[in-house]
């Protein structure tokens, strides 16, 4: 018999998902880490889930038996297939007795379900007890704690298959666990180590109070001098364990907790698992990625260069804006308005709320839902009182806001062409022409003057845009007690929207290709990589697409990530999109906008007649103002995108010069410096050890969270929650989100985690994704609807969906995990409801 069907060798060739199905999550982590030379892992083999299933089938055991004692007795008394002894002998010849026998559940340590501490493991197992302990691991899937857990989380018993790890036992002198982030405080560079003498079974099971060490790897310091409080570990051992834990986090790209053991002065890695729940007890205020994530700076793990640019504009402008409109009076100059957590930028929504709470009519839930923030409370949260003080402040804020709205539109119209001319002039500059000193002088001016002005204009426009919509909705809500107003239709049908120009242009190019048989043959027959090869050869077959790319070269798939090439550098995405459009039948974007504009006009007239005559003029003026803000917001966003295009191309030239002078070591290093670091480097013309360490630490921090699904809101008020939804849901399930584009449709779910998977998207699918970016705009012509896990009324997915006239529901927590590819759902974009249809 082929024993490979029953166990996996120590170096399996298998993708991660298949491996997890075979061996369970715990074993999969060990196999992944066993590929690296950095870790000393005791030799092990795994009895796979296939053998568990074979054993169950061989003994006709019903896993859904509600009598748990009977089920456990059936497993205990079950007969082993005759070949198991030979198989285990062959396996154990690779190991040495005694063994550690550990359960490895398939659904253990997942994003939705942890099962932490529910399954059993056994230490110092002699070979003749091995079969009994394997059964005991299986039986632990049906103990009272595990069954209670699966019932609470809606998991069926037939999902509880598990692999079993058989591992050399480490005769530990000292052992314990370590967390790569502090799971209590939420500090993301603080490693928490728990240690004890001997084997860690009592520590892990909770029968022993461990000694703790806290170590901040980024600053290389022990916290509160706790190194002197541990008798189990000295400071050198603590640092070695901390760096082991950090290495694992960096390799996997997400926070982990590990079990370790010290024997003969060697540190062994026993197991590693993802940290699935994090508390934030030491993080003050409330922090969110709202408006930073959907198409924003938090759409992926962020580099220090990108965050330093963003923060340099965000901090002074949000502070001055809130002070100017009297929402926050005399903000503390030391207030942190933005900060990185888990490799992503967050902004301090708690400070904004503190000012809004002093205004009449503030309802916290309404504020949070408009921004797509998940509430951390029941009911409406904080609701401000109406009294003389709040009324006085409210009247003053209202006056200042309206003044700001009027001035903003005047300012934008006066300065738009000046900024556009500046960008056109930047476009003419060649990066290789200036000398080093000229380049560095210009680069400083580019960042501190040109970039700062352009982004300041955009940020302040966004602030006013959010407030003008809030006031408009408040005004109309007084006359909308029956919810008759279709708000979303009022915000759609915006002619000549900047982000739709690219879609319209590409549609027109594709139509020309379809009408030319030779071009059509070329674009349907020739593969993308071959088209790229002839891109610079001025072939007539690629001329139309090249012209399109030149017009929109500043766009990319993630426009606020400087590490991502723009379409002008790498046209692969546009080429693939064009090839898909050639074989599909998409609605022309301008026709979609015209259709939406008709809906807008109809809704405007309908509402005007609902209102009393003396309110109609105010309504029309306010609506005109709202739509102007919406249009200009996208227009200035495009100028911002052009500015980032120039910041990227000059940064790459600066990096090239700094590498040549020895100030940087390799390509990509510039992203791991702040712009102040870059200024200092080209001033000093040398790479000091301190900057070398800064760059290295920034790279480690970046890598540590690149695969982490970070919480959208954090702070001592929040607890990161795993999903309470059952992933096996198939019918009559209603999910709720923020209604962002109207319409009721039925369709097929297509889950796209990242834009790199966009080719999986089929004509007429319902796109379900964590968030979108302006680079996705060209894909909206072939989908029926969009669902995202983040975002609000003004996010990219909402704006573009309204223009295409497709329903959109945003802020659906865990949508990509709850929904499944191929599921049929019904989506109501007016109520924000999603129903999974019966098969």
PDB file of N, CA and C in Angstrom, residues 538-585:
ATOM      1  N   UNK A 538       6.950  49.990 -31.753  1.00  0.00           N
ATOM      2  CA  UNK A 538       6.050  50.797 -32.587  1.00  0.00           C
ATOM      3  C   UNK A 538       5.259  49.963 -33.597  1.00  0.00           C
ATOM      4  N   UNK A 539       4.856  48.789 -33.177  1.00  0.00           N
ATOM      5  CA  UNK A 539       4.021  47.943 -34.030  1.00  0.00           C
ATOM      6  C   UNK A 539       2.634  48.565 -34.162  1.00  0.00           C
ATOM      7  N   UNK A 540       2.064  48.590 -35.351  1.00  0.00           N
ATOM      8  CA  UNK A 540       0.748  49.211 -35.524  1.00  0.00           C
ATOM      9  C   UNK A 540      -0.355  48.504 -34.737  1.00  0.00           C
ATOM     10  N   UNK A 541      -0.173  47.204 -34.478  1.00  0.00           N
ATOM     11  CA  UNK A 541      -1.209  46.446 -33.758  1.00  0.00           C
ATOM     12  C   UNK A 541      -1.414  46.945 -32.330  1.00  0.00           C
ATOM     13  N   UNK A 542      -0.383  47.551 -31.741  1.00  0.00           N
ATOM     14  CA  UNK A 542      -0.493  47.993 -30.350  1.00  0.00           C
ATOM     15  C   UNK A 542      -0.660  49.504 -30.234  1.00  0.00           C
ATOM     16  N   UNK A 543      -0.739  50.191 -31.381  1.00  0.00           N
ATOM     17  CA  UNK A 543      -0.753  51.658 -31.358  1.00  0.00           C
ATOM     18  C   UNK A 543      -1.934  52.216 -30.568  1.00  0.00           C
ATOM     19  N   UNK A 544      -3.133  51.696 -30.791  1.00  0.00           N
ATOM     20  CA  UNK A 544      -4.324  52.238 -30.120  1.00  0.00           C
ATOM     21  C   UNK A 544      -4.224  52.116 -28.601  1.00  0.00           C
ATOM     22  N   UNK A 545      -3.798  50.946 -28.145  1.00  0.00           N
ATOM     23  CA  UNK A 545      -3.685  50.739 -26.694  1.00  0.00           C
ATOM     24  C   UNK A 545      -2.543  51.564 -26.119  1.00  0.00           C
ATOM     25  N   UNK A 546      -1.458  51.708 -26.884  1.00  0.00           N
ATOM     26  CA  UNK A 546      -0.334  52.534 -26.409  1.00  0.00           C
ATOM     27  C   UNK A 546      -0.772  53.981 -26.217  1.00  0.00           C
ATOM     28  N   UNK A 547      -1.568  54.487 -27.136  1.00  0.00           N
ATOM     29  CA  UNK A 547      -2.065  55.859 -27.005  1.00  0.00           C
ATOM     30  C   UNK A 547      -2.949  55.994 -25.771  1.00  0.00           C
ATOM     31  N   UNK A 548      -3.760  54.973 -25.519  1.00  0.00           N
ATOM     32  CA  UNK A 548      -4.612  54.986 -24.327  1.00  0.00           C
ATOM     33  C   UNK A 548      -3.753  55.000 -23.063  1.00  0.00           C
ATOM     34  N   UNK A 549      -2.752  54.150 -23.015  1.00  0.00           N
ATOM     35  CA  UNK A 549      -1.884  54.073 -21.835  1.00  0.00           C
ATOM     36  C   UNK A 549      -1.162  55.393 -21.613  1.00  0.00           C
ATOM     37  N   UNK A 550      -0.728  56.030 -22.675  1.00  0.00           N
ATOM     38  CA  UNK A 550      -0.031  57.311 -22.548  1.00  0.00           C
ATOM     39  C   UNK A 550      -0.938  58.367 -21.916  1.00  0.00           C
ATOM     40  N   UNK A 551      -2.215  58.365 -22.271  1.00  0.00           N
ATOM     41  CA  UNK A 551      -3.157  59.324 -21.696  1.00  0.00           C
ATOM     42  C   UNK A 551      -3.348  59.094 -20.200  1.00  0.00           C
ATOM     43  N   UNK A 552      -3.341  57.834 -19.809  1.00  0.00           N
ATOM     44  CA  UNK A 552      -3.685  57.484 -18.427  1.00  0.00           C
ATOM     45  C   UNK A 552      -2.530  56.771 -17.726  1.00  0.00           C
ATOM     46  N   UNK A 553      -1.319  57.155 -18.084  1.00  0.00           N
ATOM     47  CA  UNK A 553      -0.122  56.494 -17.572  1.00  0.00           C
ATOM     48  C   UNK A 553       0.060  56.649 -16.073  1.00  0.00           C
ATOM     49  N   UNK A 554      -0.590  57.667 -15.476  1.00  0.00           N
ATOM     50  CA  UNK A 554      -0.407  57.942 -14.052  1.00  0.00           C
ATOM     51  C   UNK A 554      -1.237  57.022 -13.161  1.00  0.00           C
ATOM     52  N   UNK A 555      -2.157  56.268 -13.755  1.00  0.00           N
ATOM     53  CA  UNK A 555      -2.989  55.361 -12.969  1.00  0.00           C
ATOM     54  C   UNK A 555      -2.259  54.044 -12.703  1.00  0.00           C
ATOM     55  N   UNK A 556      -2.744  53.306 -11.723  1.00  0.00           N
ATOM     56  CA  UNK A 556      -2.203  51.971 -11.435  1.00  0.00           C
ATOM     57  C   UNK A 556      -3.267  51.178 -10.694  1.00  0.00           C
ATOM     58  N   UNK A 557      -2.951  49.937 -10.389  1.00  0.00           N
ATOM     59  CA  UNK A 557      -3.912  49.090  -9.680  1.00  0.00           C
ATOM     60  C   UNK A 557      -4.045  49.485  -8.217  1.00  0.00           C
ATOM     61  N   UNK A 558      -3.016  50.097  -7.644  1.00  0.00           N
ATOM     62  CA  UNK A 558      -3.092  50.654  -6.286  1.00  0.00           C
ATOM     63  C   UNK A 558      -2.382  51.996  -6.310  1.00  0.00           C
ATOM     64  N   UNK A 559      -3.169  53.057  -6.448  1.00  0.00           N
ATOM     65  CA  UNK A 559      -2.593  54.358  -6.779  1.00  0.00           C
ATOM     66  C   UNK A 559      -1.937  55.059  -5.598  1.00  0.00           C
ATOM     67  N   UNK A 560      -2.259  54.640  -4.374  1.00  0.00           N
ATOM     68  CA  UNK A 560      -1.602  55.232  -3.208  1.00  0.00           C
ATOM     69  C   UNK A 560      -0.585  54.264  -2.599  1.00  0.00           C
ATOM     70  N   UNK A 561      -0.001  53.450  -3.461  1.00  0.00           N
ATOM     71  CA  UNK A 561       1.109  52.578  -3.064  1.00  0.00           C
ATOM     72  C   UNK A 561       2.253  52.872  -4.028  1.00  0.00           C
ATOM     73  N   UNK A 562       3.268  53.567  -3.535  1.00  0.00           N
ATOM     74  CA  UNK A 562       4.365  53.991  -4.405  1.00  0.00           C
ATOM     75  C   UNK A 562       5.196  52.828  -4.923  1.00  0.00           C
ATOM     76  N   UNK A 563       5.089  51.664  -4.321  1.00  0.00           N
ATOM     77  CA  UNK A 563       5.864  50.513  -4.792  1.00  0.00           C
ATOM     78  C   UNK A 563       5.266  49.894  -6.048  1.00  0.00           C
ATOM     79  N   UNK A 564       4.033  50.249  -6.375  1.00  0.00           N
ATOM     80  CA  UNK A 564       3.341  49.651  -7.517  1.00  0.00           C
ATOM     81  C   UNK A 564       3.620  50.461  -8.780  1.00  0.00           C
ATOM     82  N   UNK A 565       4.110  49.817  -9.854  1.00  0.00           N
ATOM     83  CA  UNK A 565       4.343  50.553 -11.108  1.00  0.00           C
ATOM     84  C   UNK A 565       3.047  51.147 -11.657  1.00  0.00           C
ATOM     85  N   UNK A 566       3.174  52.311 -12.269  1.00  0.00           N
ATOM     86  CA  UNK A 566       2.033  52.924 -12.938  1.00  0.00           C
ATOM     87  C   UNK A 566       1.819  52.246 -14.301  1.00  0.00           C
ATOM     88  N   UNK A 567       0.641  52.448 -14.882  1.00  0.00           N
ATOM     89  CA  UNK A 567       0.340  51.818 -16.168  1.00  0.00           C
ATOM     90  C   UNK A 567       1.333  52.244 -17.245  1.00  0.00           C
ATOM     91  N   UNK A 568       1.866  53.452 -17.139  1.00  0.00           N
ATOM     92  CA  UNK A 568       2.875  53.890 -18.103  1.00  0.00           C
ATOM     93  C   UNK A 568       4.169  53.111 -18.010  1.00  0.00           C
ATOM     94  N   UNK A 569       4.450  52.534 -16.850  1.00  0.00           N
ATOM     95  CA  UNK A 569       5.644  51.706 -16.670  1.00  0.00           C
ATOM     96  C   UNK A 569       5.376  50.251 -17.032  1.00  0.00           C
ATOM     97  N   UNK A 570       4.193  49.773 -16.656  1.00  0.00           N
ATOM     98  CA  UNK A 570       3.833  48.379 -16.901  1.00  0.00           C
ATOM     99  C   UNK A 570       2.373  48.325 -17.362  1.00  0.00           C
ATOM    100  N   UNK A 571       2.143  48.162 -18.665  1.00  0.00           N
ATOM    101  CA  UNK A 571       0.771  48.187 -19.193  1.00  0.00           C
ATOM    102  C   UNK A 571       0.052  46.847 -19.132  1.00  0.00           C
ATOM    103  N   UNK A 572       0.611  45.866 -18.423  1.00  0.00           N
ATOM    104  CA  UNK A 572       0.045  44.512 -18.417  1.00  0.00           C
ATOM    105  C   UNK A 572      -1.429  44.508 -18.038  1.00  0.00           C
ATOM    106  N   UNK A 573      -1.783  45.245 -16.986  1.00  0.00           N
ATOM    107  CA  UNK A 573      -3.166  45.239 -16.517  1.00  0.00           C
ATOM    108  C   UNK A 573      -4.111  45.783 -17.590  1.00  0.00           C
ATOM    109  N   UNK A 574      -3.720  46.869 -18.256  1.00  0.00           N
ATOM    110  CA  UNK A 574      -4.557  47.459 -19.297  1.00  0.00           C
ATOM    111  C   UNK A 574      -4.681  46.507 -20.481  1.00  0.00           C
ATOM    112  N   UNK A 575      -3.588  45.860 -20.853  1.00  0.00           N
ATOM    113  CA  UNK A 575      -3.629  44.910 -21.965  1.00  0.00           C
ATOM    114  C   UNK A 575      -4.584  43.754 -21.646  1.00  0.00           C
ATOM    115  N   UNK A 576      -4.474  43.214 -20.432  1.00  0.00           N
ATOM    116  CA  UNK A 576      -5.363  42.112 -20.038  1.00  0.00           C
ATOM    117  C   UNK A 576      -6.820  42.563 -20.013  1.00  0.00           C
ATOM    118  N   UNK A 577      -7.046  43.782 -19.508  1.00  0.00           N
ATOM    119  CA  UNK A 577      -8.415  44.306 -19.460  1.00  0.00           C
ATOM    120  C   UNK A 577      -8.982  44.459 -20.868  1.00  0.00           C
ATOM    121  N   UNK A 578      -8.174  44.998 -21.783  1.00  0.00           N
ATOM    122  CA  UNK A 578      -8.628  45.167 -23.165  1.00  0.00           C
ATOM    123  C   UNK A 578      -8.962  43.826 -23.799  1.00  0.00           C
ATOM    124  N   UNK A 579      -8.130  42.814 -23.557  1.00  0.00           N
ATOM    125  CA  UNK A 579      -8.378  41.485 -24.130  1.00  0.00           C
ATOM    126  C   UNK A 579      -9.686  40.891 -23.589  1.00  0.00           C
ATOM    127  N   UNK A 580      -9.973  41.145 -22.310  1.00  0.00           N
ATOM    128  CA  UNK A 580     -11.236  40.658 -21.739  1.00  0.00           C
ATOM    129  C   UNK A 580     -12.415  41.401 -22.353  1.00  0.00           C
ATOM    130  N   UNK A 581     -12.284  42.725 -22.492  1.00  0.00           N
ATOM    131  CA  UNK A 581     -13.377  43.531 -23.038  1.00  0.00           C
ATOM    132  C   UNK A 581     -13.693  43.160 -24.489  1.00  0.00           C
ATOM    133  N   UNK A 582     -12.682  42.755 -25.231  1.00  0.00           N
ATOM    134  CA  UNK A 582     -12.881  42.385 -26.636  1.00  0.00           C
ATOM    135  C   UNK A 582     -13.842  41.207 -26.756  1.00  0.00           C
ATOM    136  N   UNK A 583     -13.790  40.298 -25.797  1.00  0.00           N
ATOM    137  CA  UNK A 583     -14.629  39.089 -25.866  1.00  0.00           C
ATOM    138  C   UNK A 583     -15.901  39.214 -25.038  1.00  0.00           C
ATOM    139  N   UNK A 584     -16.145  40.389 -24.464  1.00  0.00           N
ATOM    140  CA  UNK A 584     -17.349  40.574 -23.662  1.00  0.00           C
ATOM    141  C   UNK A 584     -18.221  41.650 -24.292  1.00  0.00           C
ATOM    142  N   UNK A 585     -19.389  41.830 -23.748  1.00  0.00           N
ATOM    143  CA  UNK A 585     -20.342  42.797 -24.284  1.00  0.00           C
ATOM    144  C   UNK A 585     -20.696  43.767 -23.170  1.00  0.00           C
TER     145      UNK A 585
END
